Amino acid sequence: MPFGRGAVIFGSLAAIGIVTAGCGTPQQVDTAANVASTADTTVSSDVPAGPAVELRAGNHGSEDRVVLEFFGVDGIEVLNHSLDEKPPVRGGSGEPIPGMTGTVFLHVVVVGVPATMIAPTSPTAYDLPIVKSAVVNDIEGGTLEAGVGLAASVDYEVKVEGNKIIVNMAQGPLGR
């Protein structure tokens, strides 16, 4: 099921849209980093010129979903994923990421990503039952790590569908 576009920052150009289909009740909390002024700015949801990843989340009934959609990249694979109480950190420096919220964190590592990948590096806050924040916290050596802040431990699944990595989460068992 397709999703609408979420907010992604590309240098000084902000591409903002509304997540509309496939997530039930989409949520995104506006922050200074992901709000564009419409006075002299054209708001667009065009696909970026170079390799990029877009991160979005939404709710559908008892489940929350996070999607990483890749543009200009073929052959992405999930290397591993884990759920723990350690918030994501910046690769290389190990510094904490200000703005990440949650009590439990899902870490997803993706391979097949170019070093020139454009990604949102500031956390996006969500007001969803499960998902509280998400960020791409590291792109290095052909890998990308995304961190998702959660309200509590969850049952989850991670799957690859074409150029998307989809993470479905539920407080109880997933309805599959």
mmCIF file with all atom_site columns, C-alpha atoms in Angstrom:
data_model
loop_
_atom_site.group_PDB
_atom_site.id
_atom_site.type_symbol
_atom_site.label_atom_id
_atom_site.label_alt_id
_atom_site.label_comp_id
_atom_site.label_asym_id
_atom_site.label_entity_id
_atom_site.label_seq_id
_atom_site.pdbx_PDB_ins_code
_atom_site.Cartn_x
_atom_site.Cartn_y
_atom_site.Cartn_z
_atom_site.occupancy
_atom_site.B_iso_or_equiv
_atom_site.pdbx_formal_charge
_atom_site.auth_seq_id
_atom_site.auth_comp_id
_atom_site.auth_asym_id
_atom_site.auth_atom_id
_atom_site.pdbx_PDB_model_num
ATOM 1   C CA . MET A 1 1   ? 0.000  0.000   0.000  1.00 0.00 ? 1   MET A CA 1
ATOM 2   C CA . PRO A 1 2   ? 1.596  3.360   -0.960 1.00 0.00 ? 2   PRO A CA 1
ATOM 3   C CA . PHE A 1 3   ? 2.344  6.114   1.521  1.00 0.00 ? 3   PHE A CA 1
ATOM 4   C CA . GLY A 1 4   ? 2.273  9.854   0.900  1.00 0.00 ? 4   GLY A CA 1
ATOM 5   C CA . ARG A 1 5   ? 5.386  11.946  1.339  1.00 0.00 ? 5   ARG A CA 1
ATOM 6   C CA . GLY A 1 6   ? 6.670  12.999  4.764  1.00 0.00 ? 6   GLY A CA 1
ATOM 7   C CA . ALA A 1 7   ? 9.031  15.838  5.605  1.00 0.00 ? 7   ALA A CA 1
ATOM 8   C CA . VAL A 1 8   ? 12.657 15.543  4.538  1.00 0.00 ? 8   VAL A CA 1
ATOM 9   C CA . ILE A 1 9   ? 15.304 18.252  4.597  1.00 0.00 ? 9   ILE A CA 1
ATOM 10  C CA . PHE A 1 10  ? 17.699 18.526  1.634  1.00 0.00 ? 10  PHE A CA 1
ATOM 11  C CA . GLY A 1 11  ? 20.202 21.283  2.441  1.00 0.00 ? 11  GLY A CA 1
ATOM 12  C CA . SER A 1 12  ? 18.162 24.482  2.342  1.00 0.00 ? 12  SER A CA 1
ATOM 13  C CA . LEU A 1 13  ? 15.199 22.984  0.446  1.00 0.00 ? 13  LEU A CA 1
ATOM 14  C CA . ALA A 1 14  ? 12.424 21.498  2.554  1.00 0.00 ? 14  ALA A CA 1
ATOM 15  C CA . ALA A 1 15  ? 10.136 18.965  0.886  1.00 0.00 ? 15  ALA A CA 1
ATOM 16  C CA . ILE A 1 16  ? 6.988  18.684  2.947  1.00 0.00 ? 16  ILE A CA 1
ATOM 17  C CA . GLY A 1 17  ? 3.890  16.599  2.337  1.00 0.00 ? 17  GLY A CA 1
ATOM 18  C CA . ILE A 1 18  ? 1.290  14.742  4.292  1.00 0.00 ? 18  ILE A CA 1
ATOM 19  C CA . VAL A 1 19  ? 1.382  11.043  4.997  1.00 0.00 ? 19  VAL A CA 1
ATOM 20  C CA . THR A 1 20  ? -2.012 10.065  3.686  1.00 0.00 ? 20  THR A CA 1
ATOM 21  C CA . ALA A 1 21  ? -2.475 6.440   2.739  1.00 0.00 ? 21  ALA A CA 1
ATOM 22  C CA . GLY A 1 22  ? -1.530 3.152   4.340  1.00 0.00 ? 22  GLY A CA 1
ATOM 23  C CA . CYS A 1 23  ? -0.969 4.333   7.906  1.00 0.00 ? 23  CYS A CA 1
ATOM 24  C CA . GLY A 1 24  ? -4.485 5.102   9.086  1.00 0.00 ? 24  GLY A CA 1
ATOM 25  C CA . THR A 1 25  ? -3.851 8.146   11.276 1.00 0.00 ? 25  THR A CA 1
ATOM 26  C CA . PRO A 1 26  ? -0.569 9.782   10.219 1.00 0.00 ? 26  PRO A CA 1
ATOM 27  C CA . GLN A 1 27  ? 1.281  11.917  12.735 1.00 0.00 ? 27  GLN A CA 1
ATOM 28  C CA . GLN A 1 28  ? 4.179  14.290  12.531 1.00 0.00 ? 28  GLN A CA 1
ATOM 29  C CA . VAL A 1 29  ? 5.064  16.893  15.116 1.00 0.00 ? 29  VAL A CA 1
ATOM 30  C CA . ASP A 1 30  ? 6.300  20.105  13.522 1.00 0.00 ? 30  ASP A CA 1
ATOM 31  C CA . THR A 1 31  ? 9.752  21.244  14.577 1.00 0.00 ? 31  THR A CA 1
ATOM 32  C CA . ALA A 1 32  ? 11.874 24.123  13.372 1.00 0.00 ? 32  ALA A CA 1
ATOM 33  C CA . ALA A 1 33  ? 13.866 21.620  11.306 1.00 0.00 ? 33  ALA A CA 1
ATOM 34  C CA . ASN A 1 34  ? 10.892 20.313  9.321  1.00 0.00 ? 34  ASN A CA 1
ATOM 35  C CA . VAL A 1 35  ? 8.588  23.293  8.766  1.00 0.00 ? 35  VAL A CA 1
ATOM 36  C CA . ALA A 1 36  ? 8.843  25.375  5.598  1.00 0.00 ? 36  ALA A CA 1
ATOM 37  C CA . SER A 1 37  ? 7.593  28.930  5.283  1.00 0.00 ? 37  SER A CA 1
ATOM 38  C CA . THR A 1 38  ? 5.042  29.147  2.497  1.00 0.00 ? 38  THR A CA 1
ATOM 39  C CA . ALA A 1 39  ? 5.475  32.933  1.999  1.00 0.00 ? 39  ALA A CA 1
ATOM 40  C CA . ASP A 1 40  ? 8.246  32.665  -0.611 1.00 0.00 ? 40  ASP A CA 1
ATOM 41  C CA . THR A 1 41  ? 8.818  28.906  -0.669 1.00 0.00 ? 41  THR A CA 1
ATOM 42  C CA . THR A 1 42  ? 7.438  26.359  -3.066 1.00 0.00 ? 42  THR A CA 1
ATOM 43  C CA . VAL A 1 43  ? 6.406  23.294  -1.087 1.00 0.00 ? 43  VAL A CA 1
ATOM 44  C CA . SER A 1 44  ? 7.134  20.152  -3.062 1.00 0.00 ? 44  SER A CA 1
ATOM 45  C CA . SER A 1 45  ? 7.195  16.396  -2.643 1.00 0.00 ? 45  SER A CA 1
ATOM 46  C CA . ASP A 1 46  ? 9.415  15.757  -5.663 1.00 0.00 ? 46  ASP A CA 1
ATOM 47  C CA . VAL A 1 47  ? 11.858 12.880  -5.593 1.00 0.00 ? 47  VAL A CA 1
ATOM 48  C CA . PRO A 1 48  ? 15.372 14.137  -4.697 1.00 0.00 ? 48  PRO A CA 1
ATOM 49  C CA . ALA A 1 49  ? 18.042 14.348  -7.408 1.00 0.00 ? 49  ALA A CA 1
ATOM 50  C CA . GLY A 1 50  ? 20.571 12.085  -5.667 1.00 0.00 ? 50  GLY A CA 1
ATOM 51  C CA . PRO A 1 51  ? 20.377 8.982   -3.501 1.00 0.00 ? 51  PRO A CA 1
ATOM 52  C CA . ALA A 1 52  ? 18.171 9.755   -0.516 1.00 0.00 ? 52  ALA A CA 1
ATOM 53  C CA . VAL A 1 53  ? 16.073 8.181   2.215  1.00 0.00 ? 53  VAL A CA 1
ATOM 54  C CA . GLU A 1 54  ? 12.772 9.451   3.555  1.00 0.00 ? 54  GLU A CA 1
ATOM 55  C CA . LEU A 1 55  ? 11.600 8.481   7.039  1.00 0.00 ? 55  LEU A CA 1
ATOM 56  C CA . ARG A 1 56  ? 7.932  8.537   8.100  1.00 0.00 ? 56  ARG A CA 1
ATOM 57  C CA . ALA A 1 57  ? 5.557  6.945   10.598 1.00 0.00 ? 57  ALA A CA 1
ATOM 58  C CA . GLY A 1 58  ? 1.830  6.482   11.100 1.00 0.00 ? 58  GLY A CA 1
ATOM 59  C CA . ASN A 1 59  ? -0.809 4.494   12.961 1.00 0.00 ? 59  ASN A CA 1
ATOM 60  C CA . HIS A 1 60  ? -3.293 1.914   11.723 1.00 0.00 ? 60  HIS A CA 1
ATOM 61  C CA . GLY A 1 61  ? -5.595 0.614   14.448 1.00 0.00 ? 61  GLY A CA 1
ATOM 62  C CA . SER A 1 62  ? -3.502 -1.185  17.073 1.00 0.00 ? 62  SER A CA 1
ATOM 63  C CA . GLU A 1 63  ? -0.286 -0.976  15.044 1.00 0.00 ? 63  GLU A CA 1
ATOM 64  C CA . ASP A 1 64  ? 2.239  1.764   14.329 1.00 0.00 ? 64  ASP A CA 1
ATOM 65  C CA . ARG A 1 65  ? 4.379  1.665   11.190 1.00 0.00 ? 65  ARG A CA 1
ATOM 66  C CA . VAL A 1 66  ? 7.701  3.269   10.306 1.00 0.00 ? 66  VAL A CA 1
ATOM 67  C CA . VAL A 1 67  ? 8.829  3.380   6.677  1.00 0.00 ? 67  VAL A CA 1
ATOM 68  C CA . LEU A 1 68  ? 12.260 4.169   5.282  1.00 0.00 ? 68  LEU A CA 1
ATOM 69  C CA . GLU A 1 69  ? 11.852 4.808   1.569  1.00 0.00 ? 69  GLU A CA 1
ATOM 70  C CA . PHE A 1 70  ? 15.015 4.899   -0.531 1.00 0.00 ? 70  PHE A CA 1
ATOM 71  C CA . PHE A 1 71  ? 15.401 6.903   -3.748 1.00 0.00 ? 71  PHE A CA 1
ATOM 72  C CA . GLY A 1 72  ? 18.177 6.382   -6.313 1.00 0.00 ? 72  GLY A CA 1
ATOM 73  C CA . VAL A 1 73  ? 19.354 3.182   -4.610 1.00 0.00 ? 73  VAL A CA 1
ATOM 74  C CA . ASP A 1 74  ? 18.888 -0.437  -5.692 1.00 0.00 ? 74  ASP A CA 1
ATOM 75  C CA . GLY A 1 75  ? 19.430 -3.592  -3.679 1.00 0.00 ? 75  GLY A CA 1
ATOM 76  C CA . ILE A 1 76  ? 18.937 -2.418  -0.113 1.00 0.00 ? 76  ILE A CA 1
ATOM 77  C CA . GLU A 1 77  ? 18.973 -5.156  2.530  1.00 0.00 ? 77  GLU A CA 1
ATOM 78  C CA . VAL A 1 78  ? 18.406 -5.251  6.276  1.00 0.00 ? 78  VAL A CA 1
ATOM 79  C CA . LEU A 1 79  ? 21.618 -6.464  7.923  1.00 0.00 ? 79  LEU A CA 1
ATOM 80  C CA . ASN A 1 80  ? 20.138 -6.649  11.428 1.00 0.00 ? 80  ASN A CA 1
ATOM 81  C CA . HIS A 1 81  ? 17.675 -5.121  13.851 1.00 0.00 ? 81  HIS A CA 1
ATOM 82  C CA . SER A 1 82  ? 17.389 -5.077  17.624 1.00 0.00 ? 82  SER A CA 1
ATOM 83  C CA . LEU A 1 83  ? 15.205 -3.696  20.403 1.00 0.00 ? 83  LEU A CA 1
ATOM 84  C CA . ASP A 1 84  ? 16.804 -2.419  23.622 1.00 0.00 ? 84  ASP A CA 1
ATOM 85  C CA . GLU A 1 85  ? 16.889 0.481   26.085 1.00 0.00 ? 85  GLU A CA 1
ATOM 86  C CA . LYS A 1 86  ? 19.961 2.153   24.525 1.00 0.00 ? 86  LYS A CA 1
ATOM 87  C CA . PRO A 1 87  ? 19.072 5.316   22.576 1.00 0.00 ? 87  PRO A CA 1
ATOM 88  C CA . PRO A 1 88  ? 20.707 5.697   19.155 1.00 0.00 ? 88  PRO A CA 1
ATOM 89  C CA . VAL A 1 89  ? 24.016 7.575   18.993 1.00 0.00 ? 89  VAL A CA 1
ATOM 90  C CA . ARG A 1 90  ? 25.932 9.299   16.219 1.00 0.00 ? 90  ARG A CA 1
ATOM 91  C CA . GLY A 1 91  ? 28.196 6.888   14.375 1.00 0.00 ? 91  GLY A CA 1
ATOM 92  C CA . GLY A 1 92  ? 31.876 7.504   14.862 1.00 0.00 ? 92  GLY A CA 1
ATOM 93  C CA . SER A 1 93  ? 31.547 9.905   17.795 1.00 0.00 ? 93  SER A CA 1
ATOM 94  C CA . GLY A 1 94  ? 29.115 7.881   19.889 1.00 0.00 ? 94  GLY A CA 1
ATOM 95  C CA . GLU A 1 95  ? 27.450 11.143  20.949 1.00 0.00 ? 95  GLU A CA 1
ATOM 96  C CA . PRO A 1 96  ? 23.801 11.005  22.075 1.00 0.00 ? 96  PRO A CA 1
ATOM 97  C CA . ILE A 1 97  ? 21.246 12.440  19.656 1.00 0.00 ? 97  ILE A CA 1
ATOM 98  C CA . PRO A 1 98  ? 19.349 15.346  21.229 1.00 0.00 ? 98  PRO A CA 1
ATOM 99  C CA . GLY A 1 99  ? 15.598 15.120  20.692 1.00 0.00 ? 99  GLY A CA 1
ATOM 100 C CA . MET A 1 100 ? 15.274 11.326  20.639 1.00 0.00 ? 100 MET A CA 1
ATOM 101 C CA . THR A 1 101 ? 12.401 10.304  22.905 1.00 0.00 ? 101 THR A CA 1
ATOM 102 C CA . GLY A 1 102 ? 11.169 6.917   24.049 1.00 0.00 ? 102 GLY A CA 1
ATOM 103 C CA . THR A 1 103 ? 11.900 4.332   26.717 1.00 0.00 ? 103 THR A CA 1
ATOM 104 C CA . VAL A 1 104 ? 12.807 1.504   24.327 1.00 0.00 ? 104 VAL A CA 1
ATOM 105 C CA . PHE A 1 105 ? 14.642 1.867   21.006 1.00 0.00 ? 105 PHE A CA 1
ATOM 106 C CA . LEU A 1 106 ? 14.520 -0.135  17.798 1.00 0.00 ? 106 LEU A CA 1
ATOM 107 C CA . HIS A 1 107 ? 17.764 -0.105  15.791 1.00 0.00 ? 107 HIS A CA 1
ATOM 108 C CA . VAL A 1 108 ? 17.669 -1.093  12.099 1.00 0.00 ? 108 VAL A CA 1
ATOM 109 C CA . VAL A 1 109 ? 20.880 -1.481  10.083 1.00 0.00 ? 109 VAL A CA 1
ATOM 110 C CA . VAL A 1 110 ? 20.619 -1.377  6.285  1.00 0.00 ? 110 VAL A CA 1
ATOM 111 C CA . VAL A 1 111 ? 23.330 -2.307  3.745  1.00 0.00 ? 111 VAL A CA 1
ATOM 112 C CA . GLY A 1 112 ? 23.702 -1.253  0.118  1.00 0.00 ? 112 GLY A CA 1
ATOM 113 C CA . VAL A 1 113 ? 23.646 2.481   0.842  1.00 0.00 ? 113 VAL A CA 1
ATOM 114 C CA . PRO A 1 114 ? 26.018 4.960   -0.874 1.00 0.00 ? 114 PRO A CA 1
ATOM 115 C CA . ALA A 1 115 ? 28.081 7.370   1.244  1.00 0.00 ? 115 ALA A CA 1
ATOM 116 C CA . THR A 1 116 ? 26.432 10.260  -0.644 1.00 0.00 ? 116 THR A CA 1
ATOM 117 C CA . MET A 1 117 ? 22.976 9.355   0.713  1.00 0.00 ? 117 MET A CA 1
ATOM 118 C CA . ILE A 1 118 ? 20.852 12.368  1.726  1.00 0.00 ? 118 ILE A CA 1
ATOM 119 C CA . ALA A 1 119 ? 19.003 11.634  4.963  1.00 0.00 ? 119 ALA A CA 1
ATOM 120 C CA . PRO A 1 120 ? 17.172 13.454  7.748  1.00 0.00 ? 120 PRO A CA 1
ATOM 121 C CA . THR A 1 121 ? 19.744 13.535  10.566 1.00 0.00 ? 121 THR A CA 1
ATOM 122 C CA . SER A 1 122 ? 17.653 15.387  13.139 1.00 0.00 ? 122 SER A CA 1
ATOM 123 C CA . PRO A 1 123 ? 15.055 13.323  14.983 1.00 0.00 ? 123 PRO A CA 1
ATOM 124 C CA . THR A 1 124 ? 11.420 13.653  13.991 1.00 0.00 ? 124 THR A CA 1
ATOM 125 C CA . ALA A 1 125 ? 8.949  13.504  16.891 1.00 0.00 ? 125 ALA A CA 1
ATOM 126 C CA . TYR A 1 126 ? 5.695  11.561  16.525 1.00 0.00 ? 126 TYR A CA 1
ATOM 127 C CA . ASP A 1 127 ? 2.616  11.614  18.742 1.00 0.00 ? 127 ASP A CA 1
ATOM 128 C CA . LEU A 1 128 ? 1.633  8.004   18.092 1.00 0.00 ? 128 LEU A CA 1
ATOM 129 C CA . PRO A 1 129 ? 0.648  5.292   20.576 1.00 0.00 ? 129 PRO A CA 1
ATOM 130 C CA . ILE A 1 130 ? 3.956  3.421   20.082 1.00 0.00 ? 130 ILE A CA 1
ATOM 131 C CA . VAL A 1 131 ? 6.364  5.502   17.963 1.00 0.00 ? 131 VAL A CA 1
ATOM 132 C CA . LYS A 1 132 ? 7.674  8.643   19.692 1.00 0.00 ? 132 LYS A CA 1
ATOM 133 C CA . SER A 1 133 ? 10.673 9.609   17.542 1.00 0.00 ? 133 SER A CA 1
ATOM 134 C CA . ALA A 1 134 ? 12.836 8.422   14.651 1.00 0.00 ? 134 ALA A CA 1
ATOM 135 C CA . VAL A 1 135 ? 16.177 9.359   13.112 1.00 0.00 ? 135 VAL A CA 1
ATOM 136 C CA . VAL A 1 136 ? 18.799 8.217   10.616 1.00 0.00 ? 136 VAL A CA 1
ATOM 137 C CA . ASN A 1 137 ? 21.752 8.295   12.980 1.00 0.00 ? 137 ASN A CA 1
ATOM 138 C CA . ASP A 1 138 ? 24.597 6.913   10.877 1.00 0.00 ? 138 ASP A CA 1
ATOM 139 C CA . ILE A 1 139 ? 25.586 6.480   7.229  1.00 0.00 ? 139 ILE A CA 1
ATOM 140 C CA . GLU A 1 140 ? 29.047 5.021   6.774  1.00 0.00 ? 140 GLU A CA 1
ATOM 141 C CA . GLY A 1 141 ? 30.835 2.315   4.809  1.00 0.00 ? 141 GLY A CA 1
ATOM 142 C CA . GLY A 1 142 ? 27.785 1.297   2.772  1.00 0.00 ? 142 GLY A CA 1
ATOM 143 C CA . THR A 1 143 ? 25.524 0.988   5.818  1.00 0.00 ? 143 THR A CA 1
ATOM 144 C CA . LEU A 1 144 ? 22.773 3.130   7.293  1.00 0.00 ? 144 LEU A CA 1
ATOM 145 C CA . GLU A 1 145 ? 21.422 2.887   10.825 1.00 0.00 ? 145 GLU A CA 1
ATOM 146 C CA . ALA A 1 146 ? 17.987 4.182   11.770 1.00 0.00 ? 146 ALA A CA 1
ATOM 147 C CA . GLY A 1 147 ? 16.782 4.490   15.358 1.00 0.00 ? 147 GLY A CA 1
ATOM 148 C CA . VAL A 1 148 ? 13.142 4.525   16.448 1.00 0.00 ? 148 VAL A CA 1
ATOM 149 C CA . GLY A 1 149 ? 12.120 5.672   19.941 1.00 0.00 ? 149 GLY A CA 1
ATOM 150 C CA . LEU A 1 150 ? 9.167  3.718   21.333 1.00 0.00 ? 150 LEU A CA 1
ATOM 151 C CA . ALA A 1 151 ? 6.800  4.193   24.281 1.00 0.00 ? 151 ALA A CA 1
ATOM 152 C CA . ALA A 1 152 ? 7.337  0.581   25.427 1.00 0.00 ? 152 ALA A CA 1
ATOM 153 C CA . SER A 1 153 ? 8.638  -2.788  24.280 1.00 0.00 ? 153 SER A CA 1
ATOM 154 C CA . VAL A 1 154 ? 6.691  -4.132  21.298 1.00 0.00 ? 154 VAL A CA 1
ATOM 155 C CA . ASP A 1 155 ? 6.138  -7.066  18.999 1.00 0.00 ? 155 ASP A CA 1
ATOM 156 C CA . TYR A 1 156 ? 7.545  -6.005  15.625 1.00 0.00 ? 156 TYR A CA 1
ATOM 157 C CA . GLU A 1 157 ? 8.480  -7.152  12.150 1.00 0.00 ? 157 GLU A CA 1
ATOM 158 C CA . VAL A 1 158 ? 10.964 -5.653  9.684  1.00 0.00 ? 158 VAL A CA 1
ATOM 159 C CA . LYS A 1 159 ? 10.522 -6.334  5.985  1.00 0.00 ? 159 LYS A CA 1
ATOM 160 C CA . VAL A 1 160 ? 11.895 -5.058  2.685  1.00 0.00 ? 160 VAL A CA 1
ATOM 161 C CA . GLU A 1 161 ? 9.444  -4.282  -0.107 1.00 0.00 ? 161 GLU A CA 1
ATOM 162 C CA . GLY A 1 162 ? 11.224 -2.940  -3.187 1.00 0.00 ? 162 GLY A CA 1
ATOM 163 C CA . ASN A 1 163 ? 12.897 0.327   -2.171 1.00 0.00 ? 163 ASN A CA 1
ATOM 164 C CA . LYS A 1 164 ? 11.169 0.478   1.237  1.00 0.00 ? 164 LYS A CA 1
ATOM 165 C CA . ILE A 1 165 ? 11.962 -0.931  4.642  1.00 0.00 ? 165 ILE A CA 1
ATOM 166 C CA . ILE A 1 166 ? 8.744  -1.312  6.599  1.00 0.00 ? 166 ILE A CA 1
ATOM 167 C CA . VAL A 1 167 ? 8.602  -1.816  10.358 1.00 0.00 ? 167 VAL A CA 1
ATOM 168 C CA . ASN A 1 168 ? 5.225  -2.818  11.809 1.00 0.00 ? 168 ASN A CA 1
ATOM 169 C CA . MET A 1 169 ? 4.833  -2.656  15.603 1.00 0.00 ? 169 MET A CA 1
ATOM 170 C CA . ALA A 1 170 ? 2.120  -3.541  18.133 1.00 0.00 ? 170 ALA A CA 1
ATOM 171 C CA . GLN A 1 171 ? 1.815  -3.480  21.944 1.00 0.00 ? 171 GLN A CA 1
ATOM 172 C CA . GLY A 1 172 ? 0.550  -7.080  21.803 1.00 0.00 ? 172 GLY A CA 1
ATOM 173 C CA . PRO A 1 173 ? 1.037  -9.676  19.071 1.00 0.00 ? 173 PRO A CA 1
ATOM 174 C CA . LEU A 1 174 ? 0.999  -8.343  15.522 1.00 0.00 ? 174 LEU A CA 1
ATOM 175 C CA . GLY A 1 175 ? -2.270 -9.101  13.761 1.00 0.00 ? 175 GLY A CA 1
ATOM 176 C CA . ARG A 1 176 ? -0.681 -11.302 11.062 1.00 0.00 ? 176 ARG A CA 1
#
